CSV table of C-alpha atoms in Angstrom, one decimal:
chain,number,residue,atom,x,y,z
A,1,UNK,CA,-6.7,12.8,16.2
A,2,UNK,CA,-7.3,9.8,18.4
A,3,UNK,CA,-10.7,8.4,19.2
A,4,UNK,CA,-11.9,7.7,22.7
A,5,UNK,CA,-14.0,4.7,21.9
A,6,UNK,CA,-13.5,1.9,19.4
A,7,UNK,CA,-14.6,2.8,16.0
A,8,UNK,CA,-16.6,0.2,14.0
A,9,UNK,CA,-14.5,-1.4,11.3
A,10,UNK,CA,-17.1,-4.0,10.1
A,11,UNK,CA,-19.2,-3.7,7.0
A,12,UNK,CA,-21.8,-6.1,5.7
A,13,UNK,CA,-20.7,-7.9,2.5
A,14,UNK,CA,-17.9,-6.9,0.1
A,15,UNK,CA,-16.1,-3.5,0.1
A,16,UNK,CA,-16.9,-1.7,-3.1
A,17,UNK,CA,-14.3,0.0,-5.3
A,18,UNK,CA,-16.5,3.2,-5.2
A,19,UNK,CA,-16.3,3.2,-1.4
A,20,UNK,CA,-12.5,3.1,-1.6
A,21,UNK,CA,-12.6,6.0,-4.2
A,22,UNK,CA,-14.8,8.0,-1.8
A,23,UNK,CA,-12.3,7.4,1.1
A,24,UNK,CA,-9.4,8.6,-1.1
A,25,UNK,CA,-11.4,11.6,-2.4
A,26,UNK,CA,-12.1,12.8,1.2
A,27,UNK,CA,-8.4,13.2,1.8
A,28,UNK,CA,-8.0,15.8,-0.9
A,29,UNK,CA,-8.8,18.5,1.7
A,30,UNK,CA,-5.9,17.3,3.9
A,31,UNK,CA,-3.1,19.2,2.2
A,32,UNK,CA,-0.5,18.2,4.7
A,33,UNK,CA,-0.6,14.6,3.4
A,34,UNK,CA,2.2,13.5,1.0
A,35,UNK,CA,1.5,9.8,0.7
A,36,UNK,CA,-1.3,7.2,1.1
A,37,UNK,CA,-0.7,3.5,1.5
A,38,UNK,CA,-3.6,1.1,0.9
A,39,UNK,CA,-3.9,-2.6,1.3
A,40,UNK,CA,-6.8,-4.5,-0.1
A,41,UNK,CA,-7.5,-8.1,0.7
A,42,UNK,CA,-9.4,-9.9,-2.1
A,43,UNK,CA,-11.1,-13.3,-1.8
A,44,UNK,CA,-9.1,-15.9,-3.8
A,45,UNK,CA,-10.7,-18.8,-5.5
A,46,UNK,CA,-8.3,-21.3,-3.9
A,47,UNK,CA,-8.5,-25.0,-4.8
A,48,UNK,CA,-9.1,-27.2,-1.7
A,49,UNK,CA,-9.2,-31.0,-2.3
A,50,UNK,CA,-10.1,-30.4,-5.9
A,51,UNK,CA,-13.0,-28.1,-5.1
A,52,UNK,CA,-12.9,-24.3,-5.6
A,53,UNK,CA,-13.6,-21.6,-3.1
A,54,UNK,CA,-16.6,-19.6,-4.4
A,55,UNK,CA,-16.9,-17.2,-1.5
A,56,UNK,CA,-15.9,-16.6,2.1
A,57,UNK,CA,-18.4,-16.1,4.9
A,58,UNK,CA,-16.9,-13.9,7.6
A,59,UNK,CA,-18.0,-13.9,11.2
A,60,UNK,CA,-16.3,-12.1,14.2
A,61,UNK,CA,-16.4,-11.7,17.9
A,62,UNK,CA,-17.2,-8.1,17.2
A,63,UNK,CA,-16.8,-6.5,20.6
A,64,UNK,CA,-13.4,-8.1,21.2
A,65,UNK,CA,-12.3,-7.4,17.7
A,66,UNK,CA,-13.1,-3.7,18.0
A,67,UNK,CA,-11.3,-3.5,21.3
A,68,UNK,CA,-8.2,-5.2,19.8
A,69,UNK,CA,-8.4,-2.9,16.8
A,70,UNK,CA,-8.5,0.1,19.1
A,71,UNK,CA,-5.3,-1.1,20.8
A,72,UNK,CA,-3.6,-1.7,17.4
A,73,UNK,CA,-4.6,1.8,16.2
A,74,UNK,CA,-3.2,3.4,19.4
A,75,UNK,CA,0.1,1.5,19.0
A,76,UNK,CA,0.4,2.4,15.4
A,77,UNK,CA,-0.3,6.1,16.0
A,78,UNK,CA,2.3,6.1,18.8
A,79,UNK,CA,4.9,4.4,16.5
A,80,UNK,CA,4.4,6.3,13.2
A,81,UNK,CA,3.8,9.9,12.3
A,82,UNK,CA,0.4,9.4,10.6
A,83,UNK,CA,-2.2,11.9,9.6
A,84,UNK,CA,-5.0,9.2,9.6
A,85,UNK,CA,-5.8,5.5,9.4
A,86,UNK,CA,-9.0,3.8,8.2
A,87,UNK,CA,-9.7,0.1,8.5
A,88,UNK,CA,-12.7,-1.8,7.1
A,89,UNK,CA,-13.4,-5.5,7.2
A,90,UNK,CA,-16.3,-7.4,5.7
A,91,UNK,CA,-18.7,-9.6,7.6
A,92,UNK,CA,-21.0,-12.1,5.8
A,93,UNK,CA,-20.5,-13.4,2.3
A,94,UNK,CA,-17.8,-12.0,0.1
A,95,UNK,CA,-17.4,-13.7,-3.3
A,96,UNK,CA,-14.1,-14.6,-5.0
A,97,UNK,CA,-12.7,-11.5,-6.7
A,98,UNK,CA,-14.4,-9.2,-4.2
A,99,UNK,CA,-12.7,-7.2,-1.5
A,100,UNK,CA,-13.0,-8.1,2.2
A,101,UNK,CA,-10.3,-5.9,3.8
A,102,UNK,CA,-9.4,-2.2,3.3
A,103,UNK,CA,-6.5,-0.7,5.3
A,104,UNK,CA,-5.7,3.0,4.5
A,105,UNK,CA,-2.9,5.0,6.1
A,106,UNK,CA,-1.8,8.5,5.3
A,107,UNK,CA,1.2,10.6,6.3
A,108,UNK,CA,3.2,13.7,5.3
A,109,UNK,CA,5.9,11.2,4.2
A,110,UNK,CA,5.6,8.0,2.4
A,111,UNK,CA,7.7,5.8,4.7
A,112,UNK,CA,5.5,6.2,7.7
A,113,UNK,CA,2.3,5.6,5.6
A,114,UNK,CA,3.8,2.4,4.0
A,115,UNK,CA,5.3,0.9,7.2
A,116,UNK,CA,2.1,1.7,9.2
A,117,UNK,CA,-0.1,0.1,6.6
A,118,UNK,CA,1.9,-3.1,6.5
A,119,UNK,CA,2.2,-3.4,10.3
A,120,UNK,CA,-1.6,-2.8,10.7
A,121,UNK,CA,-2.4,-5.5,8.2
A,122,UNK,CA,0.0,-8.0,9.9
A,123,UNK,CA,-1.4,-7.2,13.3
A,124,UNK,CA,-5.0,-7.4,12.4
A,125,UNK,CA,-4.6,-10.7,10.6
A,126,UNK,CA,-2.9,-12.2,13.7
A,127,UNK,CA,-4.9,-10.5,16.5
A,128,UNK,CA,-8.5,-9.9,15.4
A,129,UNK,CA,-11.0,-12.6,16.3
A,130,UNK,CA,-12.5,-12.9,12.8
A,131,UNK,CA,-13.1,-16.2,11.0
A,132,UNK,CA,-13.5,-16.9,7.3
A,133,UNK,CA,-15.6,-20.0,6.2
A,134,UNK,CA,-14.5,-20.9,2.7
A,135,UNK,CA,-17.6,-22.0,0.8
A,136,UNK,CA,-16.8,-24.6,-1.9
A,137,UNK,CA,-18.3,-25.5,-5.2
A,138,UNK,CA,-19.9,-28.6,-3.9
A,139,UNK,CA,-21.6,-26.7,-1.0
A,140,UNK,CA,-19.3,-28.0,1.6
A,141,UNK,CA,-17.0,-25.6,3.4
A,142,UNK,CA,-13.5,-25.2,5.0
A,143,UNK,CA,-12.5,-23.0,7.9
A,144,UNK,CA,-9.6,-20.7,6.8
A,145,UNK,CA,-6.7,-20.3,9.1
A,146,UNK,CA,-4.1,-17.5,9.1
A,147,UNK,CA,-0.6,-18.4,10.2
A,148,UNK,CA,0.5,-17.3,13.6
A,149,UNK,CA,-2.8,-16.5,15.3
A,150,UNK,CA,-2.9,-17.3,19.0
B,1,UNK,CA,-21.5,-21.6,39.6
B,2,UNK,CA,-22.8,-21.7,36.1
B,3,UNK,CA,-20.9,-19.9,33.3
B,4,UNK,CA,-22.1,-19.1,29.8
B,5,UNK,CA,-19.6,-19.4,27.1
B,6,UNK,CA,-19.7,-18.4,23.5
B,7,UNK,CA,-18.1,-20.3,20.6
B,8,UNK,CA,-17.0,-19.3,17.1
B,9,UNK,CA,-16.0,-20.8,13.8
B,10,UNK,CA,-15.5,-24.5,13.8
B,11,UNK,CA,-16.0,-24.7,17.6
B,12,UNK,CA,-19.6,-23.5,17.0
B,13,UNK,CA,-20.0,-26.4,14.5
B,14,UNK,CA,-19.1,-28.8,17.3
B,15,UNK,CA,-20.9,-27.4,20.3
B,16,UNK,CA,-23.2,-24.6,19.0
B,17,UNK,CA,-22.9,-20.8,19.4
B,18,UNK,CA,-23.2,-20.8,23.1
B,19,UNK,CA,-23.1,-23.3,26.0
B,20,UNK,CA,-23.8,-23.1,29.8
B,21,UNK,CA,-21.5,-25.0,32.0
B,22,UNK,CA,-22.3,-25.7,35.7
B,23,UNK,CA,-19.9,-25.9,38.6
B,24,UNK,CA,-16.8,-24.4,37.1
B,25,UNK,CA,-14.5,-22.1,39.1
B,26,UNK,CA,-11.8,-21.5,36.6
B,27,UNK,CA,-10.8,-22.0,33.0
B,28,UNK,CA,-9.1,-25.3,33.6
B,29,UNK,CA,-12.2,-26.9,35.1
B,30,UNK,CA,-14.2,-25.3,32.3
B,31,UNK,CA,-12.1,-27.0,29.7
B,32,UNK,CA,-12.3,-30.4,31.6
B,33,UNK,CA,-16.0,-30.2,31.7
B,34,UNK,CA,-16.3,-29.2,28.0
B,35,UNK,CA,-14.0,-32.0,26.9
B,36,UNK,CA,-16.3,-34.6,28.6
B,37,UNK,CA,-19.4,-33.2,27.0
B,38,UNK,CA,-17.8,-32.5,23.5
B,39,UNK,CA,-14.9,-34.9,23.0
B,40,UNK,CA,-14.2,-33.3,19.6
B,41,UNK,CA,-13.2,-30.0,21.4
B,42,UNK,CA,-10.3,-31.8,23.1
B,43,UNK,CA,-8.7,-32.3,19.7
B,44,UNK,CA,-9.5,-28.9,18.2
B,45,UNK,CA,-7.2,-25.9,18.5
B,46,UNK,CA,-8.5,-22.8,20.2
B,47,UNK,CA,-7.7,-20.1,22.8
B,48,UNK,CA,-9.9,-18.8,25.6
B,49,UNK,CA,-10.8,-15.2,26.0
B,50,UNK,CA,-12.1,-14.0,29.4
B,51,UNK,CA,-13.7,-10.5,29.3
B,52,UNK,CA,-12.4,-10.1,25.7
B,53,UNK,CA,-8.7,-10.8,26.7
B,54,UNK,CA,-7.0,-13.9,25.6
B,55,UNK,CA,-5.8,-15.9,28.7
B,56,UNK,CA,-2.9,-18.3,28.6
B,57,UNK,CA,-2.9,-19.4,32.2
B,58,UNK,CA,-5.7,-20.9,34.4
B,59,UNK,CA,-8.0,-18.0,35.2
B,60,UNK,CA,-10.6,-17.7,38.0
B,61,UNK,CA,-14.1,-17.2,36.6
B,62,UNK,CA,-17.1,-15.5,38.3
B,63,UNK,CA,-20.7,-15.4,37.2
B,64,UNK,CA,-20.2,-12.2,35.3
B,65,UNK,CA,-17.2,-13.5,33.3
B,66,UNK,CA,-17.6,-13.3,29.5
B,67,UNK,CA,-15.9,-16.5,28.3
B,68,UNK,CA,-15.3,-17.1,24.6
B,69,UNK,CA,-13.6,-20.0,22.8
B,70,UNK,CA,-11.7,-18.8,19.8
B,71,UNK,CA,-10.4,-21.0,17.0
B,72,UNK,CA,-7.4,-19.8,14.9
B,73,UNK,CA,-8.2,-16.4,13.3
B,74,UNK,CA,-8.6,-16.0,9.6
B,75,UNK,CA,-9.6,-12.4,9.0
B,76,UNK,CA,-8.4,-10.2,6.2
C,1,UNK,CA,2.4,-11.3,-18.5
C,2,UNK,CA,5.4,-9.1,-19.4
C,3,UNK,CA,5.1,-6.5,-22.1
C,4,UNK,CA,7.6,-6.2,-24.9
C,5,UNK,CA,7.7,-2.4,-25.2
C,6,UNK,CA,7.5,0.3,-22.6
C,7,UNK,CA,4.0,1.1,-21.4
C,8,UNK,CA,3.1,4.7,-21.0
C,9,UNK,CA,2.8,5.7,-17.4
C,10,UNK,CA,2.2,9.4,-17.9
C,11,UNK,CA,-1.2,11.1,-17.6
C,12,UNK,CA,-2.0,14.8,-18.0
C,13,UNK,CA,-3.0,16.4,-14.7
C,14,UNK,CA,-4.0,14.8,-11.5
C,15,UNK,CA,-5.0,11.2,-11.0
C,16,UNK,CA,-8.7,11.0,-10.1
C,17,UNK,CA,-10.1,8.8,-7.3
C,18,UNK,CA,-12.6,7.4,-9.9
C,19,UNK,CA,-9.7,6.3,-12.1
C,20,UNK,CA,-8.2,4.4,-9.1
C,21,UNK,CA,-11.6,2.8,-8.4
C,22,UNK,CA,-11.9,1.6,-12.0
C,23,UNK,CA,-8.4,0.1,-11.8
C,24,UNK,CA,-9.3,-1.8,-8.6
C,25,UNK,CA,-12.7,-2.9,-10.1
C,26,UNK,CA,-11.0,-4.4,-13.1
C,27,UNK,CA,-9.1,-6.8,-10.9
C,28,UNK,CA,-12.3,-8.5,-9.6
C,29,UNK,CA,-12.1,-10.9,-12.5
C,30,UNK,CA,-8.7,-12.1,-11.5
C,31,UNK,CA,-9.7,-14.5,-8.8
C,32,UNK,CA,-6.2,-15.8,-8.1
C,33,UNK,CA,-5.3,-12.4,-6.5
C,34,UNK,CA,-5.3,-12.4,-2.7
C,35,UNK,CA,-3.9,-8.9,-2.0
C,36,UNK,CA,-3.4,-5.5,-3.6
C,37,UNK,CA,-1.0,-2.9,-2.4
C,38,UNK,CA,-1.5,0.7,-3.5
C,39,UNK,CA,0.7,3.8,-3.0
C,40,UNK,CA,-0.7,7.2,-3.8
C,41,UNK,CA,1.5,10.3,-3.8
C,42,UNK,CA,-0.4,13.5,-3.0
C,43,UNK,CA,0.8,17.0,-3.5
C,44,UNK,CA,1.5,18.6,-0.2
C,45,UNK,CA,1.1,22.3,0.6
C,46,UNK,CA,4.6,22.6,2.0
C,47,UNK,CA,5.8,26.0,3.4
C,48,UNK,CA,8.9,27.3,1.6
C,49,UNK,CA,10.4,30.5,3.0
C,50,UNK,CA,7.0,31.5,4.4
C,51,UNK,CA,5.2,30.8,1.1
C,52,UNK,CA,2.9,27.9,0.5
C,53,UNK,CA,3.0,25.4,-2.4
C,54,UNK,CA,-0.3,25.7,-4.3
C,55,UNK,CA,0.5,23.1,-6.9
C,56,UNK,CA,3.4,21.2,-8.6
C,57,UNK,CA,4.0,21.3,-12.3
C,58,UNK,CA,5.5,18.0,-13.5
C,59,UNK,CA,7.8,17.6,-16.5
C,60,UNK,CA,9.7,14.5,-17.6
C,61,UNK,CA,12.2,13.2,-20.1
C,62,UNK,CA,9.5,10.9,-21.2
C,63,UNK,CA,11.4,8.5,-23.5
C,64,UNK,CA,14.1,7.9,-20.9
C,65,UNK,CA,11.5,7.6,-18.1
C,66,UNK,CA,9.5,5.0,-19.9
C,67,UNK,CA,12.7,3.0,-20.6
C,68,UNK,CA,13.8,3.1,-17.0
C,69,UNK,CA,10.3,2.2,-15.8
C,70,UNK,CA,10.4,-0.8,-18.2
C,71,UNK,CA,13.6,-2.0,-16.5
C,72,UNK,CA,12.2,-1.4,-13.0
C,73,UNK,CA,9.1,-3.4,-14.0
C,74,UNK,CA,11.2,-6.3,-15.3
C,75,UNK,CA,13.3,-6.3,-12.2
C,76,UNK,CA,10.3,-6.3,-9.9
C,77,UNK,CA,8.5,-9.1,-11.8
C,78,UNK,CA,11.7,-11.2,-11.6
C,79,UNK,CA,12.0,-10.6,-7.8
C,80,UNK,CA,8.4,-10.9,-6.7
C,81,UNK,CA,5.6,-13.3,-7.5
C,82,UNK,CA,3.2,-10.7,-8.8
C,83,UNK,CA,0.0,-11.0,-10.8
C,84,UNK,CA,0.2,-7.5,-12.1
C,85,UNK,CA,1.6,-4.0,-11.6
C,86,UNK,CA,0.3,-0.6,-12.7
C,87,UNK,CA,2.0,2.7,-12.5
C,88,UNK,CA,0.7,6.2,-13.3
C,89,UNK,CA,2.4,9.5,-12.9
C,90,UNK,CA,1.0,13.0,-13.6
C,91,UNK,CA,2.5,15.5,-16.0
C,92,UNK,CA,1.5,19.2,-15.9
C,93,UNK,CA,-0.2,20.9,-13.0
C,94,UNK,CA,-1.4,19.0,-9.9
C,95,UNK,CA,-2.8,21.0,-7.1
C,96,UNK,CA,-2.2,20.5,-3.4
C,97,UNK,CA,-4.4,17.7,-2.2
C,98,UNK,CA,-4.5,16.0,-5.6
C,99,UNK,CA,-2.8,12.8,-6.5
C,100,UNK,CA,0.2,12.7,-8.8
C,101,UNK,CA,1.4,9.1,-8.4
C,102,UNK,CA,-0.5,5.8,-8.4
C,103,UNK,CA,1.4,2.5,-7.9
C,104,UNK,CA,-0.7,-0.6,-7.8
C,105,UNK,CA,0.7,-4.2,-7.3
C,106,UNK,CA,-1.3,-7.4,-6.9
C,107,UNK,CA,-0.4,-10.9,-5.9
C,108,UNK,CA,-1.8,-14.2,-4.6
C,109,UNK,CA,-0.2,-13.3,-1.3
C,110,UNK,CA,0.0,-10.0,0.5
C,111,UNK,CA,3.8,-10.0,1.2
C,112,UNK,CA,4.8,-10.0,-2.4
C,113,UNK,CA,2.3,-7.2,-3.3
C,114,UNK,CA,3.4,-5.0,-0.4
C,115,UNK,CA,7.1,-5.4,-0.8
C,116,UNK,CA,6.9,-5.0,-4.6
C,117,UNK,CA,4.8,-1.8,-4.3
C,118,UNK,CA,7.2,-0.2,-1.8
C,119,UNK,CA,10.3,-1.1,-3.9
C,120,UNK,CA,8.7,0.2,-7.1
C,121,UNK,CA,7.9,3.5,-5.4
C,122,UNK,CA,11.4,3.9,-4.0
C,123,UNK,CA,13.0,3.0,-7.3
C,124,UNK,CA,10.8,5.3,-9.5
C,125,UNK,CA,11.4,8.3,-7.2
C,126,UNK,CA,15.2,7.7,-7.4
C,127,UNK,CA,15.5,6.7,-11.1
C,128,UNK,CA,12.8,8.3,-13.2
C,129,UNK,CA,13.8,11.6,-14.9
C,130,UNK,CA,10.7,13.5,-13.7
C,131,UNK,CA,10.8,17.0,-12.2
C,132,UNK,CA,8.3,18.8,-10.0
C,133,UNK,CA,8.3,22.6,-10.0
C,134,UNK,CA,6.5,23.7,-6.8
C,135,UNK,CA,4.4,26.8,-7.6
C,136,UNK,CA,4.1,29.1,-4.6
C,137,UNK,CA,1.5,31.5,-3.4
C,138,UNK,CA,3.4,34.6,-4.6
C,139,UNK,CA,3.8,33.1,-8.1
C,140,UNK,CA,7.4,32.3,-7.7
C,141,UNK,CA,8.5,28.7,-7.8
C,142,UNK,CA,10.9,26.2,-6.3
C,143,UNK,CA,12.4,23.0,-7.9
C,144,UNK,CA,11.6,20.0,-5.8
C,145,UNK,CA,14.4,17.5,-5.1
C,146,UNK,CA,14.0,13.9,-4.0
C,147,UNK,CA,16.8,12.5,-1.8
C,148,UNK,CA,19.3,10.1,-3.4
C,149,UNK,CA,18.6,10.7,-7.1
C,150,UNK,CA,21.7,10.5,-9.3
D,1,UNK,CA,31.2,18.2,-34.6
D,2,UNK,CA,28.0,19.8,-33.4
D,3,UNK,CA,25.9,18.1,-30.7
D,4,UNK,CA,22.4,19.1,-29.7
D,5,UNK,CA,21.6,18.7,-26.0
D,6,UNK,CA,18.3,18.9,-24.2
D,7,UNK,CA,17.9,20.3,-20.7
D,8,UNK,CA,15.3,19.9,-18.0
D,9,UNK,CA,14.1,21.5,-14.8
D,10,UNK,CA,16.2,24.2,-13.4
D,11,UNK,CA,18.8,23.7,-16.1
D,12,UNK,CA,16.3,24.7,-18.7
D,13,UNK,CA,15.7,27.9,-16.6
D,14,UNK,CA,19.4,28.6,-17.1
D,15,UNK,CA,20.1,27.7,-20.7
D,16,UNK,CA,16.8,26.9,-22.3
D,17,UNK,CA,15.2,23.6,-23.3
D,18,UNK,CA,17.9,22.8,-25.9
D,19,UNK,CA,21.3,24.0,-26.9
D,20,UNK,CA,23.6,23.2,-29.8
D,21,UNK,CA,27.3,23.0,-28.9
D,22,UNK,CA,30.0,22.9,-31.6
D,23,UNK,CA,33.4,21.1,-31.6
D,24,UNK,CA,32.8,18.6,-28.8
D,25,UNK,CA,34.1,15.1,-29.0
D,26,UNK,CA,33.1,13.8,-25.6
D,27,UNK,CA,31.0,14.7,-22.5
D,28,UNK,CA,34.0,16.3,-20.7
D,29,UNK,CA,34.6,18.8,-23.5
D,30,UNK,CA,30.8,19.4,-23.7
D,31,UNK,CA,30.7,20.3,-20.0
D,32,UNK,CA,33.7,22.6,-20.4
D,33,UNK,CA,32.1,24.4,-23.3
D,34,UNK,CA,28.7,24.7,-21.5
D,35,UNK,CA,30.4,26.1,-18.4
D,36,UNK,CA,32.0,28.9,-20.4
D,37,UNK,CA,28.7,29.8,-22.0
D,38,UNK,CA,26.5,29.4,-18.9
D,39,UNK,CA,28.6,29.9,-15.8
D,40,UNK,CA,25.6,29.1,-13.6
D,41,UNK,CA,25.6,25.5,-14.9
D,42,UNK,CA,29.0,25.0,-13.3
D,43,UNK,CA,27.5,25.4,-9.9
D,44,UNK,CA,24.3,23.5,-10.5
D,45,UNK,CA,24.0,19.8,-9.8
D,46,UNK,CA,23.1,17.5,-12.7
D,47,UNK,CA,23.9,14.2,-14.4
D,48,UNK,CA,24.4,13.6,-18.1
D,49,UNK,CA,22.4,11.0,-20.0
D,50,UNK,CA,23.7,9.8,-23.4
D,51,UNK,CA,21.2,7.8,-25.4
D,52,UNK,CA,18.9,7.7,-22.4
D,53,UNK,CA,21.5,6.2,-20.1
D,54,UNK,CA,23.1,8.1,-17.3
D,55,UNK,CA,26.9,8.2,-17.8
D,56,UNK,CA,29.3,8.7,-15.0
D,57,UNK,CA,32.6,8.7,-16.9
D,58,UNK,CA,33.8,10.7,-19.9
D,59,UNK,CA,31.9,9.4,-22.9
D,60,UNK,CA,32.7,9.8,-26.6
D,61,UNK,CA,29.9,11.5,-28.5
D,62,UNK,CA,28.9,11.2,-32.2
D,63,UNK,CA,26.5,13.4,-34.2
D,64,UNK,CA,23.6,11.0,-33.5
D,65,UNK,CA,24.2,11.0,-29.7
D,66,UNK,CA,21.1,12.1,-27.7
D,67,UNK,CA,22.6,14.1,-24.9
D,68,UNK,CA,20.4,15.3,-21.9
D,69,UNK,CA,21.3,17.2,-18.8
D,70,UNK,CA,19.2,16.0,-15.9
D,71,UNK,CA,19.0,17.9,-12.5
D,72,UNK,CA,18.1,15.9,-9.4
D,73,UNK,CA,14.8,14.0,-10.0
D,74,UNK,CA,11.7,14.9,-8.1
D,75,UNK,CA,8.9,12.6,-9.4
D,76,UNK,CA,6.3,11.0,-7.2
């Protein structure tokens, strides 16, 4: 079922494993689903000029991001035979090892779920106005950049 | 005409979260005006969104335009 | 790290959402991971000759399946730059709506995790000697068949 | 020589979980012998694994061979 207005995808802080488990559990009543595909983005303790990333602070142009996400969702539902799609992205501080992105697609058949999940991840990384400020061990910071954003 | 713009990420580090710019009729003149005021912006990569849509050509602005300067995205 | 001997992938009954959550949570100490890809197979209440699948009873030639899975794992680790891979498959009865397959790959970068997960799912469906007996509403049954198995 | 074979899925429905077959030297003669005893097997799709490897050509068996008849897989 498609939604008329943009659904909020943003959550404050990291995405907990228990939240992911709850999302999975909720789908046990949907007995027409044969496969789920999940992508999780985890904050990596990259080294930058000899300093380590301890966490990322995410900000977004929320209104625009939700409109873009609405368009992506519509496009993906047109292209793939999905039962449902859920997307969550962190705002604020997410520490190294914690999860900042959760994309979850379900379908009767695995191929649609897998392809839709991958395409959604690629599109949201390229199209959503979200920024990650990598906070480093010495209390300086570095603005992260995804390849191929506008 | 005065236009209020919002800035994100490293652009906000340079010029703050929001800036009012006077006497700008379109996005090209907005950029000229900003570059004079914040020379660092001229060498920083970004795109302009008007009313939540990225614009790639010069775009006429009105006083209700929502203008945002967006540095390269890094969500996910 | 590669294992010397085949790791058991089989679990009795359905795979619980809480088990999946625990697996995800364990990876929060691996701060070189940037992306996780997860595939979950869920038992679908298909209609067969007007009857509905209420559950699937899985059996396997376990020794052979674990050897094949070992080979698949070695191949995938050679091909993709993965941090880790976990595979679990149910044996015994799994009801419609419950999860019977859990494939979990992690990598520094999303592309490797996503591609490795998909390839592992395809290969294990085609290569592992596992059989699903679809139990129907009228207490008859139907042997499931994946496309392209030997 | 007598060879013990194990069967899975719908093949076990036809002939049971395991069967001993006498006087078979290779997989071709095993199949002939089984088809006589269980005519339904002749029309059922399966592959043969010897020592946990699928074999596609006639394969010599010895008394230690682990022979398994595998119907189309349906894991996942």
